[in-house]
Every structure is written in C-alpha cells, then in structure tokens.
PDB file of C-alpha atoms in Angstrom:
ATOM      1  CA  MET Y 195       9.024 150.024-131.577  1.00 98.00           C
ATOM      2  CA  GLU Y 196      10.923 152.236-129.147  1.00 98.00           C
ATOM      3  CA  LEU Y 197      14.059 151.246-127.248  1.00 98.00           C
ATOM      4  CA  TYR Y 198      14.999 153.360-124.227  1.00 98.00           C
ATOM      5  CA  LEU Y 199      18.764 153.129-123.956  1.00 98.00           C
ATOM      6  CA  ASP Y 200      21.993 154.604-122.696  1.00 95.00           C
ATOM      7  CA  LEU Y 201      25.014 152.954-124.309  1.00 93.00           C
ATOM      8  CA  HIS Y 202      27.052 153.406-121.135  1.00 90.00           C
ATOM      9  CA  SER Y 203      24.979 150.443-119.897  1.00 94.00           C
ATOM     10  CA  PRO Y 204      26.110 146.934-120.990  1.00 95.00           C
ATOM     11  CA  PRO Y 205      22.548 145.484-121.076  1.00 97.00           C
ATOM     12  CA  ALA Y 206      21.422 148.441-123.183  1.00 97.00           C
ATOM     13  CA  ARG Y 207      24.350 147.886-125.551  1.00 97.00           C
ATOM     14  CA  ALA Y 208      23.400 144.219-125.917  1.00 98.00           C
ATOM     15  CA  VAL Y 209      19.828 145.091-126.910  1.00 98.00           C
ATOM     16  CA  PHE Y 210      21.025 147.856-129.241  1.00 98.00           C
ATOM     17  CA  LEU Y 211      23.537 145.558-130.944  1.00 98.00           C
ATOM     18  CA  PHE Y 212      21.109 142.675-131.382  1.00 98.00           C
ATOM     19  CA  ALA Y 213      18.370 144.862-132.842  1.00 98.00           C
ATOM     20  CA  LYS Y 214      20.895 146.303-135.301  1.00 98.00           C
ATOM     21  CA  ILE Y 215      22.344 142.900-136.219  1.00 98.00           C
ATOM     22  CA  ALA Y 216      18.894 141.413-136.752  1.00 98.00           C
ATOM     23  CA  GLY Y 217      17.716 144.383-138.818  1.00 98.00           C
ATOM     24  CA  ILE Y 218      14.834 145.100-136.432  1.00 98.00           C
ATOM     25  CA  PRO Y 219      13.629 148.697-136.920  1.00 98.00           C
ATOM     26  CA  PHE Y 220      13.410 150.779-133.758  1.00 98.00           C
ATOM     27  CA  GLU Y 221      13.448 154.344-132.498  1.00 98.00           C
ATOM     28  CA  PHE Y 222      16.384 155.085-130.189  1.00 98.00           C
ATOM     29  CA  LYS Y 223      15.156 156.894-127.070  1.00 98.00           C
ATOM     30  CA  LEU Y 224      18.131 158.197-125.086  1.00 97.00           C
ATOM     31  CA  VAL Y 225      17.874 157.983-121.306  1.00 97.00           C
ATOM     32  CA  ASP Y 226      20.921 159.868-120.033  1.00 92.00           C
ATOM     33  CA  LEU Y 227      21.892 158.012-116.864  1.00 90.00           C
ATOM     34  CA  THR Y 228      24.624 160.494-115.926  1.00 85.00           C
ATOM     35  CA  ALA Y 229      22.027 163.278-115.943  1.00 85.00           C
ATOM     36  CA  GLY Y 230      19.618 161.232-113.854  1.00 87.00           C
ATOM     37  CA  GLN Y 231      16.942 161.086-116.547  1.00 91.00           C
ATOM     38  CA  GLN Y 232      15.922 157.636-115.306  1.00 93.00           C
ATOM     39  CA  HIS Y 233      14.565 159.351-112.188  1.00 89.00           C
ATOM     40  CA  SER Y 234      12.387 161.814-114.109  1.00 92.00           C
ATOM     41  CA  GLU Y 235       8.606 161.782-113.760  1.00 95.00           C
ATOM     42  CA  GLU Y 236       8.270 161.229-117.508  1.00 95.00           C
ATOM     43  CA  TYR Y 237      10.485 158.140-117.517  1.00 96.00           C
ATOM     44  CA  GLY Y 238       8.721 156.818-114.434  1.00 95.00           C
ATOM     45  CA  LYS Y 239       5.568 156.598-116.536  1.00 96.00           C
ATOM     46  CA  ILE Y 240       7.464 154.333-118.946  1.00 96.00           C
ATOM     47  CA  SER Y 241       9.174 152.198-116.329  1.00 96.00           C
ATOM     48  CA  MET Y 242       8.848 152.158-112.563  1.00 96.00           C
ATOM     49  CA  VAL Y 243      12.064 150.083-112.533  1.00 95.00           C
ATOM     50  CA  ARG Y 244      13.891 153.252-113.702  1.00 95.00           C
ATOM     51  CA  LYS Y 245      16.679 151.385-115.458  1.00 96.00           C
ATOM     52  CA  VAL Y 246      17.694 150.724-119.062  1.00 98.00           C
ATOM     53  CA  PRO Y 247      16.981 149.086-121.384  1.00 98.00           C
ATOM     54  CA  VAL Y 248      13.221 149.338-121.793  1.00 98.00           C
ATOM     55  CA  MET Y 249      11.282 148.276-124.888  1.00 98.00           C
ATOM     56  CA  LYS Y 250       7.947 149.775-125.889  1.00 98.00           C
ATOM     57  CA  ASP Y 251       6.224 147.848-128.672  1.00 98.00           C
ATOM     58  CA  GLY Y 252       2.936 149.617-129.261  1.00 97.00           C
ATOM     59  CA  SER Y 253       1.301 149.711-125.837  1.00 97.00           C
ATOM     60  CA  PHE Y 254       3.397 146.772-124.572  1.00 98.00           C
ATOM     61  CA  ILE Y 255       6.282 147.773-122.299  1.00 98.00           C
ATOM     62  CA  LEU Y 256       9.009 145.335-121.300  1.00 98.00           C
ATOM     63  CA  THR Y 257      11.981 145.767-118.950  1.00 98.00           C
ATOM     64  CA  GLU Y 258      15.083 143.584-118.377  1.00 97.00           C
ATOM     65  CA  SER Y 259      17.563 143.025-121.178  1.00 98.00           C
ATOM     66  CA  VAL Y 260      17.308 139.226-121.294  1.00 98.00           C
ATOM     67  CA  ALA Y 261      13.507 139.356-121.499  1.00 98.00           C
ATOM     68  CA  ILE Y 262      13.736 141.974-124.259  1.00 98.00           C
ATOM     69  CA  LEU Y 263      16.274 139.954-126.257  1.00 98.00           C
ATOM     70  CA  LYS Y 264      14.147 136.805-126.082  1.00 98.00           C
ATOM     71  CA  TYR Y 265      11.044 138.790-127.045  1.00 98.00           C
ATOM     72  CA  LEU Y 266      12.788 140.232-130.093  1.00 98.00           C
ATOM     73  CA  VAL Y 267      14.033 136.806-131.179  1.00 98.00           C
ATOM     74  CA  GLN Y 268      10.621 135.222-130.864  1.00 97.00           C
ATOM     75  CA  LYS Y 269       8.676 138.092-132.435  1.00 98.00           C
ATOM     76  CA  HIS Y 270      11.036 138.168-135.417  1.00 98.00           C
ATOM     77  CA  ALA Y 271      11.670 134.415-135.578  1.00 97.00           C
ATOM     78  CA  SER Y 272      11.094 134.305-139.330  1.00 97.00           C
ATOM     79  CA  SER Y 273      13.988 136.687-140.015  1.00 97.00           C
ATOM     80  CA  VAL Y 274      16.382 136.209-137.069  1.00 98.00           C
ATOM     81  CA  ALA Y 275      19.045 133.550-137.590  1.00 97.00           C
ATOM     82  CA  ASP Y 276      18.358 130.509-135.404  1.00 97.00           C
ATOM     83  CA  HIS Y 277      21.832 130.422-133.855  1.00 98.00           C
ATOM     84  CA  TRP Y 278      21.168 133.533-131.766  1.00 98.00           C
ATOM     85  CA  TYR Y 279      18.628 131.625-129.657  1.00 98.00           C
ATOM     86  CA  PRO Y 280      18.523 128.065-131.023  1.00 98.00           C
ATOM     87  CA  ALA Y 281      15.245 126.230-131.374  1.00 97.00           C
ATOM     88  CA  GLU Y 282      16.970 122.929-130.544  1.00 97.00           C
ATOM     89  CA  LEU Y 283      16.124 122.115-126.910  1.00 98.00           C
ATOM     90  CA  GLN Y 284      19.573 121.492-125.437  1.00 98.00           C
ATOM     91  CA  GLN Y 285      21.308 124.309-127.290  1.00 98.00           C
ATOM     92  CA  ARG Y 286      18.639 126.764-126.140  1.00 98.00           C
ATOM     93  CA  ALA Y 287      19.069 125.413-122.616  1.00 98.00           C
ATOM     94  CA  ARG Y 288      22.804 126.236-122.814  1.00 98.00           C
ATOM     95  CA  VAL Y 289      22.019 129.838-123.781  1.00 98.00           C
ATOM     96  CA  ASN Y 290      19.492 130.054-120.940  1.00 98.00           C
ATOM     97  CA  GLU Y 291      21.999 128.532-118.525  1.00 98.00           C
ATOM     98  CA  PHE Y 292      24.554 131.250-119.192  1.00 98.00           C
ATOM     99  CA  LEU Y 293      21.980 134.059-119.175  1.00 98.00           C
ATOM    100  CA  SER Y 294      20.633 132.804-115.836  1.00 97.00           C
ATOM    101  CA  TRP Y 295      24.125 132.583-114.300  1.00 97.00           C
ATOM    102  CA  GLN Y 296      25.634 135.799-115.587  1.00 97.00           C
ATOM    103  CA  HIS Y 297      23.263 138.303-113.996  1.00 91.00           C
ATOM    104  CA  MET Y 298      24.324 137.805-110.369  1.00 92.00           C
ATOM    105  CA  ASN Y 299      27.835 136.593-111.159  1.00 96.00           C
ATOM    106  CA  PHE Y 300      29.648 137.631-114.328  1.00 96.00           C
ATOM    107  CA  LYS Y 301      27.764 140.884-114.954  1.00 97.00           C
ATOM    108  CA  MET Y 302      27.846 141.925-111.312  1.00 97.00           C
ATOM    109  CA  HIS Y 303      31.603 141.353-111.002  1.00 98.00           C
ATOM    110  CA  CYS Y 304      32.405 143.196-114.247  1.00 97.00           C
ATOM    111  CA  SER Y 305      30.229 146.136-113.178  1.00 94.00           C
ATOM    112  CA  LYS Y 306      31.716 146.328-109.683  1.00 95.00           C
ATOM    113  CA  VAL Y 307      35.268 146.550-111.042  1.00 95.00           C
ATOM    114  CA  PHE Y 308      34.143 149.213-113.513  1.00 91.00           C
ATOM    115  CA  TRP Y 309      32.599 151.290-110.713  1.00 88.00           C
ATOM    116  CA  PHE Y 310      35.556 150.825-108.390  1.00 91.00           C
ATOM    117  CA  ARG Y 311      38.131 151.767-111.034  1.00 90.00           C
ATOM    118  CA  SER Y 312      36.315 154.588-112.846  1.00 84.00           C
ATOM    119  CA  VAL Y 313      33.421 156.071-110.891  1.00 81.00           C
ATOM    120  CA  ALA Y 314      34.466 155.637-107.238  1.00 84.00           C
ATOM    121  CA  PRO Y 315      37.613 157.804-107.592  1.00 81.00           C
ATOM    122  CA  VAL Y 316      35.370 160.665-108.748  1.00 75.00           C
ATOM    123  CA  LEU Y 317      33.181 160.284-105.671  1.00 75.00           C
ATOM    124  CA  SER Y 318      35.920 159.884-103.087  1.00 72.00           C
ATOM    125  CA  ASP Y 319      39.371 161.446-102.815  1.00 67.00           C
ATOM    126  CA  CYS Y 320      40.546 158.288-101.079  1.00 67.00           C
ATOM    127  CA  GLY Y 321      39.330 155.973-103.823  1.00 76.00           C
ATOM    128  CA  VAL Y 322      38.394 152.376-103.050  1.00 89.00           C
ATOM    129  CA  PRO Y 323      39.888 150.648-100.003  1.00 90.00           C
ATOM    130  CA  LYS Y 324      42.520 148.147-101.134  1.00 93.00           C
ATOM    131  CA  GLU Y 325      40.790 145.164 -99.556  1.00 96.00           C
ATOM    132  CA  LYS Y 326      37.554 146.026-101.398  1.00 94.00           C
ATOM    133  CA  MET Y 327      39.370 146.381-104.718  1.00 96.00           C
ATOM    134  CA  ASP Y 328      41.318 143.148-104.203  1.00 97.00           C
ATOM    135  CA  SER Y 329      38.094 141.297-103.403  1.00 97.00           C
ATOM    136  CA  ALA Y 330      36.338 142.708-106.488  1.00 97.00           C
ATOM    137  CA  LEU Y 331      39.256 141.743-108.744  1.00 98.00           C
ATOM    138  CA  GLU Y 332      39.328 138.237-107.268  1.00 98.00           C
ATOM    139  CA  ASP Y 333      35.595 137.824-107.924  1.00 98.00           C
ATOM    140  CA  LEU Y 334      36.136 138.973-111.508  1.00 98.00           C
ATOM    141  CA  THR Y 335      38.993 136.492-111.949  1.00 98.00           C
ATOM    142  CA  GLN Y 336      36.747 133.680-110.693  1.00 98.00           C
ATOM    143  CA  SER Y 337      34.042 134.688-113.173  1.00 98.00           C
ATOM    144  CA  LEU Y 338      36.546 134.816-116.037  1.00 98.00           C
ATOM    145  CA  ASN Y 339      37.742 131.337-115.098  1.00 98.00           C
ATOM    146  CA  MET Y 340      34.154 130.089-115.050  1.00 98.00           C
ATOM    147  CA  LEU Y 341      33.484 131.604-118.468  1.00 98.00           C
ATOM    148  CA  GLU Y 342      36.529 129.868-119.921  1.00 98.00           C
ATOM    149  CA  GLN Y 343      36.387 126.540-118.136  1.00 98.00           C
ATOM    150  CA  LYS Y 344      32.655 125.833-117.885  1.00 98.00           C
ATOM    151  CA  PHE Y 345      30.926 127.791-120.605  1.00 98.00           C
ATOM    152  CA  LEU Y 346      33.493 128.252-123.381  1.00 98.00           C
ATOM    153  CA  GLN Y 347      35.765 125.229-122.886  1.00 97.00           C
ATOM    154  CA  ASP Y 348      37.344 124.379-126.272  1.00 96.00           C
ATOM    155  CA  LYS Y 349      34.412 125.590-128.386  1.00 97.00           C
ATOM    156  CA  ARG Y 350      34.405 128.537-130.758  1.00 98.00           C
ATOM    157  CA  PHE Y 351      31.447 130.084-128.913  1.00 98.00           C
ATOM    158  CA  ILE Y 352      29.519 129.400-125.724  1.00 98.00           C
ATOM    159  CA  VAL Y 353      27.083 127.205-127.656  1.00 97.00           C
ATOM    160  CA  ASP Y 354      29.229 125.114-129.979  1.00 90.00           C
ATOM    161  CA  ASP Y 355      30.347 126.761-133.228  1.00 95.00           C
ATOM    162  CA  ARG Y 356      27.792 129.550-133.680  1.00 97.00           C
ATOM    163  CA  VAL Y 357      27.462 132.882-131.890  1.00 98.00           C
ATOM    164  CA  SER Y 358      24.438 133.332-129.619  1.00 98.00           C
ATOM    165  CA  LEU Y 359      22.824 135.786-127.215  1.00 98.00           C
ATOM    166  CA  ALA Y 360      25.073 134.312-124.514  1.00 98.00           C
ATOM    167  CA  ASP Y 361      28.236 135.464-126.319  1.00 98.00           C
ATOM    168  CA  LEU Y 362      26.767 138.898-126.956  1.00 98.00           C
ATOM    169  CA  MET Y 363      25.867 139.444-123.303  1.00 98.00           C
ATOM    170  CA  ALA Y 364      29.240 138.165-122.103  1.00 98.00           C
ATOM    171  CA  LEU Y 365      31.298 140.430-124.335  1.00 98.00           C
ATOM    172  CA  VAL Y 366      29.438 143.671-123.594  1.00 97.00           C
ATOM    173  CA  ASP Y 367      29.908 142.952-119.878  1.00 97.00           C
ATOM    174  CA  LEU Y 368      33.639 142.374-120.316  1.00 97.00           C
ATOM    175  CA  MET Y 369      34.012 145.745-121.989  1.00 95.00           C
ATOM    176  CA  GLN Y 370      33.189 147.458-118.679  1.00 93.00           C
ATOM    177  CA  PRO Y 371      36.395 146.564-116.797  1.00 94.00           C
ATOM    178  CA  TYR Y 372      38.318 146.592-120.086  1.00 94.00           C
ATOM    179  CA  GLY Y 373      37.210 150.193-120.654  1.00 89.00           C
ATOM    180  CA  THR Y 374      38.861 151.236-117.385  1.00 89.00           C
ATOM    181  CA  GLY Y 375      42.257 150.089-118.653  1.00 90.00           C
ATOM    182  CA  LEU Y 376      42.141 146.630-117.070  1.00 95.00           C
ATOM    183  CA  ASP Y 377      43.069 144.149-119.789  1.00 96.00           C
ATOM    184  CA  VAL Y 378      40.906 141.200-118.817  1.00 97.00           C
ATOM    185  CA  PHE Y 379      42.142 139.317-121.897  1.00 97.00           C
ATOM    186  CA  GLU Y 380      45.824 139.491-120.977  1.00 97.00           C
ATOM    187  CA  GLY Y 381      47.276 136.024-120.483  1.00 98.00           C
ATOM    188  CA  ARG Y 382      44.057 134.446-121.713  1.00 98.00           C
ATOM    189  CA  PRO Y 383      44.603 133.518-125.384  1.00 98.00           C
ATOM    190  CA  LYS Y 384      41.443 131.390-125.519  1.00 97.00           C
ATOM    191  CA  LEU Y 385      39.324 134.288-124.292  1.00 98.00           C
ATOM    192  CA  SER Y 386      41.057 136.735-126.632  1.00 98.00           C
ATOM    193  CA  ALA Y 387      40.384 134.506-129.647  1.00 98.00           C
ATOM    194  CA  TRP Y 388      36.729 134.151-128.596  1.00 98.00           C
ATOM    195  CA  ARG Y 389      36.398 137.949-128.273  1.00 98.00           C
ATOM    196  CA  ASP Y 390      37.749 138.415-131.790  1.00 98.00           C
ATOM    197  CA  ARG Y 391      35.304 135.864-133.193  1.00 98.00           C
ATOM    198  CA  VAL Y 392      32.325 137.501-131.484  1.00 98.00           C
ATOM    199  CA  LYS Y 393      33.372 140.960-132.693  1.00 97.00           C
ATOM    200  CA  GLU Y 394      33.703 139.583-136.219  1.00 98.00           C
ATOM    201  CA  GLU Y 395      30.168 138.157-136.048  1.00 98.00           C
ATOM    202  CA  ILE Y 396      28.800 141.477-134.773  1.00 98.00           C
ATOM    203  CA  GLY Y 397      30.846 143.536-137.222  1.00 97.00           C
ATOM    204  CA  GLU Y 398      33.746 145.769-136.188  1.00 95.00           C
ATOM    205  CA  GLU Y 399      32.029 149.003-137.193  1.00 96.00           C
ATOM    206  CA  LEU Y 400      28.807 148.232-135.336  1.00 97.00           C
ATOM    207  CA  PHE Y 401      30.694 146.994-132.277  1.00 96.00           C
ATOM    208  CA  ASN Y 402      32.685 150.241-132.154  1.00 94.00           C
ATOM    209  CA  GLU Y 403      29.526 152.304-132.618  1.00 94.00           C
ATOM    210  CA  ALA Y 404      28.033 150.713-129.511  1.00 95.00           C
ATOM    211  CA  HIS Y 405      31.214 151.205-127.466  1.00 91.00           C
ATOM    212  CA  HIS Y 406      32.350 154.649-128.629  1.00 86.00           C
ATOM    213  CA  LEU Y 407      31.264 156.475-125.473  1.00 73.00           C
ATOM    214  CA  LYS Y 408      34.458 157.314-123.624  1.00 55.00           C
ATOM    215  CA  MET Y 409      33.439 160.057-121.193  1.00 49.00           C
ATOM    216  CA  ASP Y 410      36.386 161.379-119.187  1.00 52.00           C
ATOM    217  CA  MET Y 411      35.977 161.466-115.422  1.00 52.00           C
ATOM    218  CA  LYS Y 412      35.976 165.283-115.211  1.00 57.00           C
ATOM    219  CA  THR Y 413      33.068 165.517-117.650  1.00 67.00           C
ATOM    220  CA  LEU Y 414      31.308 162.664-115.881  1.00 63.00           C
ATOM    221  CA  ALA Y 415      31.694 164.391-112.505  1.00 62.00           C
ATOM    222  CA  GLU Y 416      30.391 167.673-113.906  1.00 69.00           C
ATOM    223  CA  ALA Y 417      27.329 165.971-115.410  1.00 74.00           C
ATOM    224  CA  MET Y 418      26.548 164.081-112.188  1.00 71.00           C
ATOM    225  CA  THR Y 419      27.054 167.178-110.031  1.00 72.00           C
ATOM    226  CA  LYS Y 420      24.677 169.232-112.179  1.00 75.00           C
ATOM    227  CA  SER Y 421      21.983 166.572-112.001  1.00 74.00           C
ATOM    228  CA  GLY Y 422      22.455 165.786-108.317  1.00 76.00           C
ATOM    229  CA  MET Y 423      23.493 162.231-109.143  1.00 77.00           C
ATOM    230  CA  LEU Y 424      26.922 162.717-107.561  1.00 69.00           C
ATOM    231  CA  GLU Y 425      25.515 163.077-104.046  1.00 71.00           C
ATOM    232  CA  LEU Y 426      23.148 160.141-104.558  1.00 72.00           C
ATOM    233  CA  LEU Y 427      26.008 157.905-105.706  1.00 70.00           C
ATOM    234  CA  LYS Y 428      28.184 158.999-102.777  1.00 68.00           C
ATOM    235  CA  VAL Y 429      25.541 157.707-100.362  1.00 66.00           C
ATOM    236  CA  LYS Y 430      25.350 154.394-102.232  1.00 65.00           C
ATOM    237  CA  LEU Y 431      29.132 154.067-102.299  1.00 63.00           C
ATOM    238  CA  GLN Y 432      29.348 154.633 -98.542  1.00 64.00           C
ATOM    239  CA  LYS Y 433      26.923 151.750 -98.003  1.00 63.00           C
ATOM    240  CA  VAL Y 434      29.141 149.488-100.122  1.00 59.00           C
ATOM    241  CA  PHE Y 435      32.259 150.370 -98.145  1.00 58.00           C
ATOM    242  CA  ASN Y 436      30.681 150.242 -94.686  1.00 59.00           C
TER     243      ASN Y 436
END
C-alpha cells in the first residue's frame, strides 16, 4: 500500500499517524505541496483531486482523509483496536457526527487562521486586514467552544473514555493555529488535559515525528517562488480579501 502525503497537511498527518499506530505497513510517497508537486502531470494520474492524502492499495485509489481512515479500519478490523472506530452503533455514530461536522467547521477555521498568521504575511507586505483576522479568530473560538461544550463535555475523549478517529482528527487540526504561535489551549484546562491524553495514546515520539516540520517563512517563500506557487497563492489570497 502507498500513501501519498505531505506532513504539512493535517489530514495527511492524521492518516500517517493512524497507519503507524495501527501497525499498517505502507510506503510513504512524499508530495511536496510547497513545490507544487500536487499539480504535476505524474500526480494527476494518481489523483485528479490534486490534494493529499491519497491511498493506493494495489490498483484501488482513494482520496479524502476520512474515507481513507475508515477504509484502513475496516480492512484491518482484525488487528485495529475497536475504540478507534467502534462497532457499537451509537458510539460509531458519535465518531461519524464529529467527522461530518469538522470538515466545514473546525478544520476550515483552524486552517484559515494558520494561513492568515503564517502564509499570508509572506504573500503580502500588508498582511491580513484586521477585520478579516478578527473574523477568522472569532470563528476559531466558536469552533473551540463547540468542541468543548458539545463534543468533549466532561468525557476523557470525544467518544466516552477511549480515544477514536475523532480525537485524532481534532488534534492534528488544532496544531495548525498552535504552530503559528497562537496558544489555542490557553485558558482552556479541559482542552489542554484532553490534548495531553490524546498525545499519550498516540505516543509522544510518534506525535512529534508527525509534527516536526517547522519550515521558516523565508524558506517557504523561496520554495514557493521557485515552483511558481507563490504567484498562484497570491491570486487566491486576493479573492479571499476582496
């Protein structure tokens, strides 16, 4: 099995981490997003979506991180611990509920703050307009509140007392704004304790391996300029701000 990944991407990190945790053998195929490799003709033959992650299992190709995670769980059901994607109907429904909600809410808000705080300043000398940044931070705050109040509540994990795919997806998303220097856990002891429990379940060493990429903005700008990605992203950023 081949996994096409770039660990700058939260969904790719989630798939990477789960495959490692579950002991599922795979070949790591790097798709360097900063170099624009997702737009190459070769990668287009693998995935017309041109995003990561992508899984290739024999001749079967699958895109979308949630679909890949569920596929891996079900293919390796005999060896994957049940708590990751519980067989019990209502517990599985809770995992599905979070995974359905997070894509256009939690994940989107974490990613927007990451882009506004780390990538946008490279693309524009003026940075992000204050009203846009304030709105993005408010959306993130609302998502954090929803995670705590609806999904986590007073439980150890999103689904009762065992870690699941929902916790894994949530934490890798949170590391995006956190990686820009925004402490999303500050003043949130419940969320901080949950983060520590999830990291313990994953394993500190493995968690750090997946999150070790700390590319400085100068290097990032140089890589994007060389590949032509910088100009492409500038056009996209202008659409966001207009």
